[in-house]
Amino acid sequence: MAPGSLRATECRMAAFYAGFPDTVPIRTVNRQCSSGLQAVADVAASIKPGYYVSVDIFAQAHNCLLAMGITSENVAQRYGVTQEEQDRVQSHRHAAAASASGKFKDEIVPVSTKIVDPNTGEERPVTISVDNGIRPNTNMNNLAKLKPAFKRDGSTTAEVSEKKMKKTTSKSNDL
C-alpha cells in the first residue's frame, strides 16, 4: 500500500489498534459524493455471492476536506447553475412516482424503534418503512422560497442537498 494513498494507511492502523489481526482485510473508498453509493454497491456485490453476511458502514464526515454543500456552490457558480435550475431537476418527481407505485418496497428494510415525546415523556413504537426524503407534494413555488443553505448569496438549498439537513417537521410538511 502506498503511503498516504487516500487515507488507507490511517484506516489500516486504526484496525490494528482496534485489535483486528492482519488477516482481516481493509479497504477505503474515496469518490467524493459517490463514495457512499460506491460502498453500498461494493457491499451488495460482496453479499450476493456470500463473501459477507452483514457489513457495518459508517461515515466520518469530519474528515472531509471540503463540504459537499460548498462544492455544490462552487460548481453552480463556475457553470452558472441557478437555484431555479437546481429545483427543476426531474429526479425528485421520478422518485416520488416510483415510491407511490411501490417500486422501492423491496429496496427498503423497515426499521422499528421507540420514540419519546419530549413534552409528555410518553414512549411509543414506530416503524420507518419509506424514504422520508421524497415528498410528493413539493412544488416550485415552495422551493423558490427556500434560502441558500451554505452561502448567503448561494443557490444550493436544503431541498436539493443531501437529506441529512435538519429542519422541523412543520417546515418539511410545508414543502
mmCIF file with all atom_site columns, C-alpha atoms in Angstrom, residues 9-164:
data_model
loop_
_atom_site.group_PDB
_atom_site.id
_atom_site.type_symbol
_atom_site.label_atom_id
_atom_site.label_alt_id
_atom_site.label_comp_id
_atom_site.label_asym_id
_atom_site.label_entity_id
_atom_site.label_seq_id
_atom_site.pdbx_PDB_ins_code
_atom_site.Cartn_x
_atom_site.Cartn_y
_atom_site.Cartn_z
_atom_site.occupancy
_atom_site.B_iso_or_equiv
_atom_site.pdbx_formal_charge
_atom_site.auth_seq_id
_atom_site.auth_comp_id
_atom_site.auth_asym_id
_atom_site.auth_atom_id
_atom_site.pdbx_PDB_model_num
ATOM 1   C CA . THR A 1 9   ? -2.769  3.772   5.809   1.00 0.00 ? 9   THR A CA 1
ATOM 2   C CA . GLU A 1 10  ? -4.551  5.530   8.680   1.00 0.00 ? 10  GLU A CA 1
ATOM 3   C CA . CYS A 1 11  ? -7.555  3.201   8.341   1.00 0.00 ? 11  CYS A CA 1
ATOM 4   C CA . ARG A 1 12  ? -5.313  0.130   8.391   1.00 0.00 ? 12  ARG A CA 1
ATOM 5   C CA . MET A 1 13  ? -3.532  1.359   11.504  1.00 0.00 ? 13  MET A CA 1
ATOM 6   C CA . ALA A 1 14  ? -6.882  2.082   13.185  1.00 0.00 ? 14  ALA A CA 1
ATOM 7   C CA . ALA A 1 15  ? -7.916  -1.522  12.517  1.00 0.00 ? 15  ALA A CA 1
ATOM 8   C CA . PHE A 1 16  ? -4.690  -2.799  14.093  1.00 0.00 ? 16  PHE A CA 1
ATOM 9   C CA . TYR A 1 17  ? -5.094  -0.532  17.141  1.00 0.00 ? 17  TYR A CA 1
ATOM 10  C CA . ALA A 1 18  ? -8.683  -1.759  17.488  1.00 0.00 ? 18  ALA A CA 1
ATOM 11  C CA . GLY A 1 19  ? -7.344  -5.291  17.811  1.00 0.00 ? 19  GLY A CA 1
ATOM 12  C CA . PHE A 1 20  ? -8.085  -6.694  14.366  1.00 0.00 ? 20  PHE A CA 1
ATOM 13  C CA . PRO A 1 21  ? -5.377  -9.113  13.145  1.00 0.00 ? 21  PRO A CA 1
ATOM 14  C CA . ASP A 1 22  ? -3.528  -8.542  9.893   1.00 0.00 ? 22  ASP A CA 1
ATOM 15  C CA . THR A 1 23  ? -5.615  -11.326 8.327   1.00 0.00 ? 23  THR A CA 1
ATOM 16  C CA . VAL A 1 24  ? -8.657  -9.030  8.344   1.00 0.00 ? 24  VAL A CA 1
ATOM 17  C CA . PRO A 1 25  ? -8.741  -7.025  5.103   1.00 0.00 ? 25  PRO A CA 1
ATOM 18  C CA . ILE A 1 26  ? -9.458  -3.311  4.967   1.00 0.00 ? 26  ILE A CA 1
ATOM 19  C CA . ARG A 1 27  ? -10.317 -1.076  2.058   1.00 0.00 ? 27  ARG A CA 1
ATOM 20  C CA . THR A 1 28  ? -11.122 2.604   1.715   1.00 0.00 ? 28  THR A CA 1
ATOM 21  C CA . VAL A 1 29  ? -13.261 4.260   -0.931  1.00 0.00 ? 29  VAL A CA 1
ATOM 22  C CA . ASN A 1 30  ? -12.810 7.893   -1.914  1.00 0.00 ? 30  ASN A CA 1
ATOM 23  C CA . ARG A 1 31  ? -15.055 9.049   -4.718  1.00 0.00 ? 31  ARG A CA 1
ATOM 24  C CA . GLN A 1 32  ? -16.204 12.257  -3.034  1.00 0.00 ? 32  GLN A CA 1
ATOM 25  C CA . CYS A 1 33  ? -20.008 12.411  -3.379  1.00 0.00 ? 33  CYS A CA 1
ATOM 26  C CA . SER A 1 34  ? -20.088 8.920   -4.876  1.00 0.00 ? 34  SER A CA 1
ATOM 27  C CA . SER A 1 35  ? -18.226 7.193   -2.027  1.00 0.00 ? 35  SER A CA 1
ATOM 28  C CA . GLY A 1 36  ? -21.388 6.181   -0.183  1.00 0.00 ? 36  GLY A CA 1
ATOM 29  C CA . LEU A 1 37  ? -23.022 4.838   -3.307  1.00 0.00 ? 37  LEU A CA 1
ATOM 30  C CA . GLN A 1 38  ? -19.828 3.012   -4.279  1.00 0.00 ? 38  GLN A CA 1
ATOM 31  C CA . ALA A 1 39  ? -19.561 1.472   -0.809  1.00 0.00 ? 39  ALA A CA 1
ATOM 32  C CA . VAL A 1 40  ? -23.178 0.267   -0.962  1.00 0.00 ? 40  VAL A CA 1
ATOM 33  C CA . ALA A 1 41  ? -22.619 -1.204  -4.439  1.00 0.00 ? 41  ALA A CA 1
ATOM 34  C CA . ASP A 1 42  ? -19.415 -2.934  -3.295  1.00 0.00 ? 42  ASP A CA 1
ATOM 35  C CA . VAL A 1 43  ? -21.108 -4.404  -0.225  1.00 0.00 ? 43  VAL A CA 1
ATOM 36  C CA . ALA A 1 44  ? -24.112 -5.603  -2.242  1.00 0.00 ? 44  ALA A CA 1
ATOM 37  C CA . ALA A 1 45  ? -21.772 -7.193  -4.774  1.00 0.00 ? 45  ALA A CA 1
ATOM 38  C CA . SER A 1 46  ? -19.946 -8.996  -1.949  1.00 0.00 ? 46  SER A CA 1
ATOM 39  C CA . ILE A 1 47  ? -23.033 -10.145 -0.031  1.00 0.00 ? 47  ILE A CA 1
ATOM 40  C CA . LYS A 1 48  ? -24.748 -11.700 -3.048  1.00 0.00 ? 48  LYS A CA 1
ATOM 41  C CA . PRO A 1 49  ? -22.132 -14.436 -3.643  1.00 0.00 ? 49  PRO A CA 1
ATOM 42  C CA . GLY A 1 50  ? -21.736 -14.978 0.109   1.00 0.00 ? 50  GLY A CA 1
ATOM 43  C CA . TYR A 1 51  ? -18.439 -13.212 0.825   1.00 0.00 ? 51  TYR A CA 1
ATOM 44  C CA . TYR A 1 52  ? -20.144 -11.210 3.593   1.00 0.00 ? 52  TYR A CA 1
ATOM 45  C CA . VAL A 1 53  ? -23.179 -11.881 5.748   1.00 0.00 ? 53  VAL A CA 1
ATOM 46  C CA . SER A 1 54  ? -23.502 -8.350  7.095   1.00 0.00 ? 54  SER A CA 1
ATOM 47  C CA . VAL A 1 55  ? -21.455 -5.172  6.988   1.00 0.00 ? 55  VAL A CA 1
ATOM 48  C CA . ASP A 1 56  ? -21.282 -2.108  9.211   1.00 0.00 ? 56  ASP A CA 1
ATOM 49  C CA . ILE A 1 57  ? -20.811 1.042   7.148   1.00 0.00 ? 57  ILE A CA 1
ATOM 50  C CA . PHE A 1 58  ? -20.298 4.373   8.895   1.00 0.00 ? 58  PHE A CA 1
ATOM 51  C CA . ALA A 1 59  ? -19.263 7.849   7.854   1.00 0.00 ? 59  ALA A CA 1
ATOM 52  C CA . GLN A 1 60  ? -16.633 10.122  9.317   1.00 0.00 ? 60  GLN A CA 1
ATOM 53  C CA . ALA A 1 61  ? -17.882 13.373  7.821   1.00 0.00 ? 61  ALA A CA 1
ATOM 54  C CA . HIS A 1 62  ? -15.456 15.453  9.886   1.00 0.00 ? 62  HIS A CA 1
ATOM 55  C CA . ASN A 1 63  ? -12.617 14.000  7.786   1.00 0.00 ? 63  ASN A CA 1
ATOM 56  C CA . CYS A 1 64  ? -13.921 15.653  4.605   1.00 0.00 ? 64  CYS A CA 1
ATOM 57  C CA . LEU A 1 65  ? -11.620 18.372  3.377   1.00 0.00 ? 65  LEU A CA 1
ATOM 58  C CA . LEU A 1 66  ? -14.339 20.379  1.596   1.00 0.00 ? 66  LEU A CA 1
ATOM 59  C CA . ALA A 1 67  ? -18.011 20.149  2.485   1.00 0.00 ? 67  ALA A CA 1
ATOM 60  C CA . MET A 1 68  ? -20.197 18.881  -0.350  1.00 0.00 ? 68  MET A CA 1
ATOM 61  C CA . GLY A 1 69  ? -22.547 21.859  0.070   1.00 0.00 ? 69  GLY A CA 1
ATOM 62  C CA . ILE A 1 70  ? -19.675 24.248  -0.625  1.00 0.00 ? 70  ILE A CA 1
ATOM 63  C CA . THR A 1 71  ? -18.600 22.051  -3.543  1.00 0.00 ? 71  THR A CA 1
ATOM 64  C CA . SER A 1 72  ? -22.141 22.356  -4.909  1.00 0.00 ? 72  SER A CA 1
ATOM 65  C CA . GLU A 1 73  ? -21.954 26.140  -4.603  1.00 0.00 ? 73  GLU A CA 1
ATOM 66  C CA . ASN A 1 74  ? -18.569 26.217  -6.346  1.00 0.00 ? 74  ASN A CA 1
ATOM 67  C CA . VAL A 1 75  ? -19.853 24.090  -9.245  1.00 0.00 ? 75  VAL A CA 1
ATOM 68  C CA . ALA A 1 76  ? -23.049 26.159  -9.534  1.00 0.00 ? 76  ALA A CA 1
ATOM 69  C CA . GLN A 1 77  ? -21.039 29.385  -9.639  1.00 0.00 ? 77  GLN A CA 1
ATOM 70  C CA . ARG A 1 78  ? -18.486 28.063  -12.139 1.00 0.00 ? 78  ARG A CA 1
ATOM 71  C CA . TYR A 1 79  ? -21.129 26.780  -14.564 1.00 0.00 ? 79  TYR A CA 1
ATOM 72  C CA . GLY A 1 80  ? -23.837 29.378  -13.922 1.00 0.00 ? 80  GLY A CA 1
ATOM 73  C CA . VAL A 1 81  ? -26.416 26.981  -12.446 1.00 0.00 ? 81  VAL A CA 1
ATOM 74  C CA . THR A 1 82  ? -29.233 28.877  -10.716 1.00 0.00 ? 82  THR A CA 1
ATOM 75  C CA . GLN A 1 83  ? -31.349 27.800  -7.755  1.00 0.00 ? 83  GLN A CA 1
ATOM 76  C CA . GLU A 1 84  ? -34.350 27.519  -10.079 1.00 0.00 ? 84  GLU A CA 1
ATOM 77  C CA . GLU A 1 85  ? -32.422 25.180  -12.389 1.00 0.00 ? 85  GLU A CA 1
ATOM 78  C CA . GLN A 1 86  ? -31.425 23.003  -9.439  1.00 0.00 ? 86  GLN A CA 1
ATOM 79  C CA . ASP A 1 87  ? -35.027 22.927  -8.183  1.00 0.00 ? 87  ASP A CA 1
ATOM 80  C CA . ARG A 1 88  ? -36.301 21.888  -11.628 1.00 0.00 ? 88  ARG A CA 1
ATOM 81  C CA . VAL A 1 89  ? -34.387 18.614  -11.634 1.00 0.00 ? 89  VAL A CA 1
ATOM 82  C CA . GLN A 1 90  ? -36.815 15.841  -12.510 1.00 0.00 ? 90  GLN A CA 1
ATOM 83  C CA . SER A 1 91  ? -35.254 13.125  -10.356 1.00 0.00 ? 91  SER A CA 1
ATOM 84  C CA . HIS A 1 92  ? -37.332 14.027  -7.288  1.00 0.00 ? 92  HIS A CA 1
ATOM 85  C CA . ARG A 1 93  ? -40.579 13.733  -9.236  1.00 0.00 ? 93  ARG A CA 1
ATOM 86  C CA . HIS A 1 94  ? -39.444 10.408  -10.690 1.00 0.00 ? 94  HIS A CA 1
ATOM 87  C CA . ALA A 1 95  ? -38.538 9.164   -7.199  1.00 0.00 ? 95  ALA A CA 1
ATOM 88  C CA . ALA A 1 96  ? -41.954 10.232  -5.854  1.00 0.00 ? 96  ALA A CA 1
ATOM 89  C CA . ALA A 1 97  ? -43.737 8.389   -8.672  1.00 0.00 ? 97  ALA A CA 1
ATOM 90  C CA . ALA A 1 98  ? -41.614 5.267   -8.152  1.00 0.00 ? 98  ALA A CA 1
ATOM 91  C CA . SER A 1 99  ? -42.265 5.335   -4.406  1.00 0.00 ? 99  SER A CA 1
ATOM 92  C CA . ALA A 1 100 ? -46.021 5.785   -4.880  1.00 0.00 ? 100 ALA A CA 1
ATOM 93  C CA . SER A 1 101 ? -46.143 2.833   -7.286  1.00 0.00 ? 101 SER A CA 1
ATOM 94  C CA . GLY A 1 102 ? -44.306 0.564   -4.820  1.00 0.00 ? 102 GLY A CA 1
ATOM 95  C CA . LYS A 1 103 ? -41.093 0.205   -6.813  1.00 0.00 ? 103 LYS A CA 1
ATOM 96  C CA . PHE A 1 104 ? -38.957 0.734   -3.689  1.00 0.00 ? 104 PHE A CA 1
ATOM 97  C CA . LYS A 1 105 ? -40.810 -1.705  -1.411  1.00 0.00 ? 105 LYS A CA 1
ATOM 98  C CA . ASP A 1 106 ? -38.174 -4.425  -1.841  1.00 0.00 ? 106 ASP A CA 1
ATOM 99  C CA . GLU A 1 107 ? -35.313 -1.926  -1.532  1.00 0.00 ? 107 GLU A CA 1
ATOM 100 C CA . ILE A 1 108 ? -36.142 -0.521  1.918   1.00 0.00 ? 108 ILE A CA 1
ATOM 101 C CA . VAL A 1 109 ? -35.752 -2.580  5.072   1.00 0.00 ? 109 VAL A CA 1
ATOM 102 C CA . PRO A 1 110 ? -38.273 -1.444  7.704   1.00 0.00 ? 110 PRO A CA 1
ATOM 103 C CA . VAL A 1 111 ? -36.634 -0.314  10.950  1.00 0.00 ? 111 VAL A CA 1
ATOM 104 C CA . SER A 1 112 ? -38.583 -0.408  14.204  1.00 0.00 ? 112 SER A CA 1
ATOM 105 C CA . THR A 1 113 ? -37.640 1.672   17.219  1.00 0.00 ? 113 THR A CA 1
ATOM 106 C CA . LYS A 1 114 ? -39.213 3.643   20.047  1.00 0.00 ? 114 LYS A CA 1
ATOM 107 C CA . ILE A 1 115 ? -39.514 7.403   20.238  1.00 0.00 ? 115 ILE A CA 1
ATOM 108 C CA . VAL A 1 116 ? -40.139 9.541   23.295  1.00 0.00 ? 116 VAL A CA 1
ATOM 109 C CA . ASP A 1 117 ? -42.445 12.549  23.134  1.00 0.00 ? 117 ASP A CA 1
ATOM 110 C CA . PRO A 1 118 ? -40.314 15.417  24.528  1.00 0.00 ? 118 PRO A CA 1
ATOM 111 C CA . ASN A 1 119 ? -43.391 17.122  26.006  1.00 0.00 ? 119 ASN A CA 1
ATOM 112 C CA . THR A 1 120 ? -45.066 14.180  27.740  1.00 0.00 ? 120 THR A CA 1
ATOM 113 C CA . GLY A 1 121 ? -42.235 11.668  28.104  1.00 0.00 ? 121 GLY A CA 1
ATOM 114 C CA . GLU A 1 122 ? -44.553 9.074   26.572  1.00 0.00 ? 122 GLU A CA 1
ATOM 115 C CA . GLU A 1 123 ? -42.728 6.318   24.704  1.00 0.00 ? 123 GLU A CA 1
ATOM 116 C CA . ARG A 1 124 ? -44.268 4.792   21.607  1.00 0.00 ? 124 ARG A CA 1
ATOM 117 C CA . PRO A 1 125 ? -43.118 2.326   18.966  1.00 0.00 ? 125 PRO A CA 1
ATOM 118 C CA . VAL A 1 126 ? -42.572 3.490   15.403  1.00 0.00 ? 126 VAL A CA 1
ATOM 119 C CA . THR A 1 127 ? -41.586 1.678   12.214  1.00 0.00 ? 127 THR A CA 1
ATOM 120 C CA . ILE A 1 128 ? -39.916 3.525   9.356   1.00 0.00 ? 128 ILE A CA 1
ATOM 121 C CA . SER A 1 129 ? -40.579 1.795   6.046   1.00 0.00 ? 129 SER A CA 1
ATOM 122 C CA . VAL A 1 130 ? -40.435 4.607   3.492   1.00 0.00 ? 130 VAL A CA 1
ATOM 123 C CA . ASP A 1 131 ? -37.834 7.114   2.336   1.00 0.00 ? 131 ASP A CA 1
ATOM 124 C CA . ASN A 1 132 ? -38.922 10.335  4.011   1.00 0.00 ? 132 ASN A CA 1
ATOM 125 C CA . GLY A 1 133 ? -36.629 12.394  1.779   1.00 0.00 ? 133 GLY A CA 1
ATOM 126 C CA . ILE A 1 134 ? -39.181 12.009  -1.003  1.00 0.00 ? 134 ILE A CA 1
ATOM 127 C CA . ARG A 1 135 ? -42.034 14.478  -0.646  1.00 0.00 ? 135 ARG A CA 1
ATOM 128 C CA . PRO A 1 136 ? -44.606 14.108  -3.446  1.00 0.00 ? 136 PRO A CA 1
ATOM 129 C CA . ASN A 1 137 ? -46.231 17.491  -2.735  1.00 0.00 ? 137 ASN A CA 1
ATOM 130 C CA . THR A 1 138 ? -43.068 19.546  -3.262  1.00 0.00 ? 138 THR A CA 1
ATOM 131 C CA . ASN A 1 139 ? -43.661 22.318  -5.795  1.00 0.00 ? 139 ASN A CA 1
ATOM 132 C CA . MET A 1 140 ? -41.663 25.059  -7.491  1.00 0.00 ? 140 MET A CA 1
ATOM 133 C CA . ASN A 1 141 ? -43.397 27.892  -5.585  1.00 0.00 ? 141 ASN A CA 1
ATOM 134 C CA . ASN A 1 142 ? -42.400 26.456  -2.206  1.00 0.00 ? 142 ASN A CA 1
ATOM 135 C CA . LEU A 1 143 ? -38.891 25.629  -3.408  1.00 0.00 ? 143 LEU A CA 1
ATOM 136 C CA . ALA A 1 144 ? -38.378 29.215  -4.597  1.00 0.00 ? 144 ALA A CA 1
ATOM 137 C CA . LYS A 1 145 ? -38.975 30.442  -1.014  1.00 0.00 ? 145 LYS A CA 1
ATOM 138 C CA . LEU A 1 146 ? -36.069 28.455  0.425   1.00 0.00 ? 146 LEU A CA 1
ATOM 139 C CA . LYS A 1 147 ? -32.924 30.293  1.460   1.00 0.00 ? 147 LYS A CA 1
ATOM 140 C CA . PRO A 1 148 ? -29.451 29.127  0.411   1.00 0.00 ? 148 PRO A CA 1
ATOM 141 C CA . ALA A 1 149 ? -28.067 26.600  2.902   1.00 0.00 ? 149 ALA A CA 1
ATOM 142 C CA . PHE A 1 150 ? -24.314 27.061  2.519   1.00 0.00 ? 150 PHE A CA 1
ATOM 143 C CA . LYS A 1 151 ? -23.560 30.610  1.343   1.00 0.00 ? 151 LYS A CA 1
ATOM 144 C CA . ARG A 1 152 ? -25.509 33.814  1.921   1.00 0.00 ? 152 ARG A CA 1
ATOM 145 C CA . ASP A 1 153 ? -25.732 34.511  -1.825  1.00 0.00 ? 153 ASP A CA 1
ATOM 146 C CA . GLY A 1 154 ? -25.611 30.836  -2.849  1.00 0.00 ? 154 GLY A CA 1
ATOM 147 C CA . SER A 1 155 ? -28.028 28.750  -4.870  1.00 0.00 ? 155 SER A CA 1
ATOM 148 C CA . THR A 1 156 ? -27.947 25.362  -3.125  1.00 0.00 ? 156 THR A CA 1
ATOM 149 C CA . THR A 1 157 ? -30.876 24.926  -0.732  1.00 0.00 ? 157 THR A CA 1
ATOM 150 C CA . ALA A 1 158 ? -31.628 22.210  1.803   1.00 0.00 ? 158 ALA A CA 1
ATOM 151 C CA . GLU A 1 159 ? -34.112 20.695  -0.660  1.00 0.00 ? 159 GLU A CA 1
ATOM 152 C CA . VAL A 1 160 ? -31.503 19.861  -3.295  1.00 0.00 ? 160 VAL A CA 1
ATOM 153 C CA . SER A 1 161 ? -28.858 18.854  -0.764  1.00 0.00 ? 161 SER A CA 1
ATOM 154 C CA . GLU A 1 162 ? -28.169 15.536  0.851   1.00 0.00 ? 162 GLU A CA 1
ATOM 155 C CA . LYS A 1 163 ? -31.073 14.739  3.167   1.00 0.00 ? 163 LYS A CA 1
ATOM 156 C CA . LYS A 1 164 ? -29.229 14.890  6.457   1.00 0.00 ? 164 LYS A CA 1
#
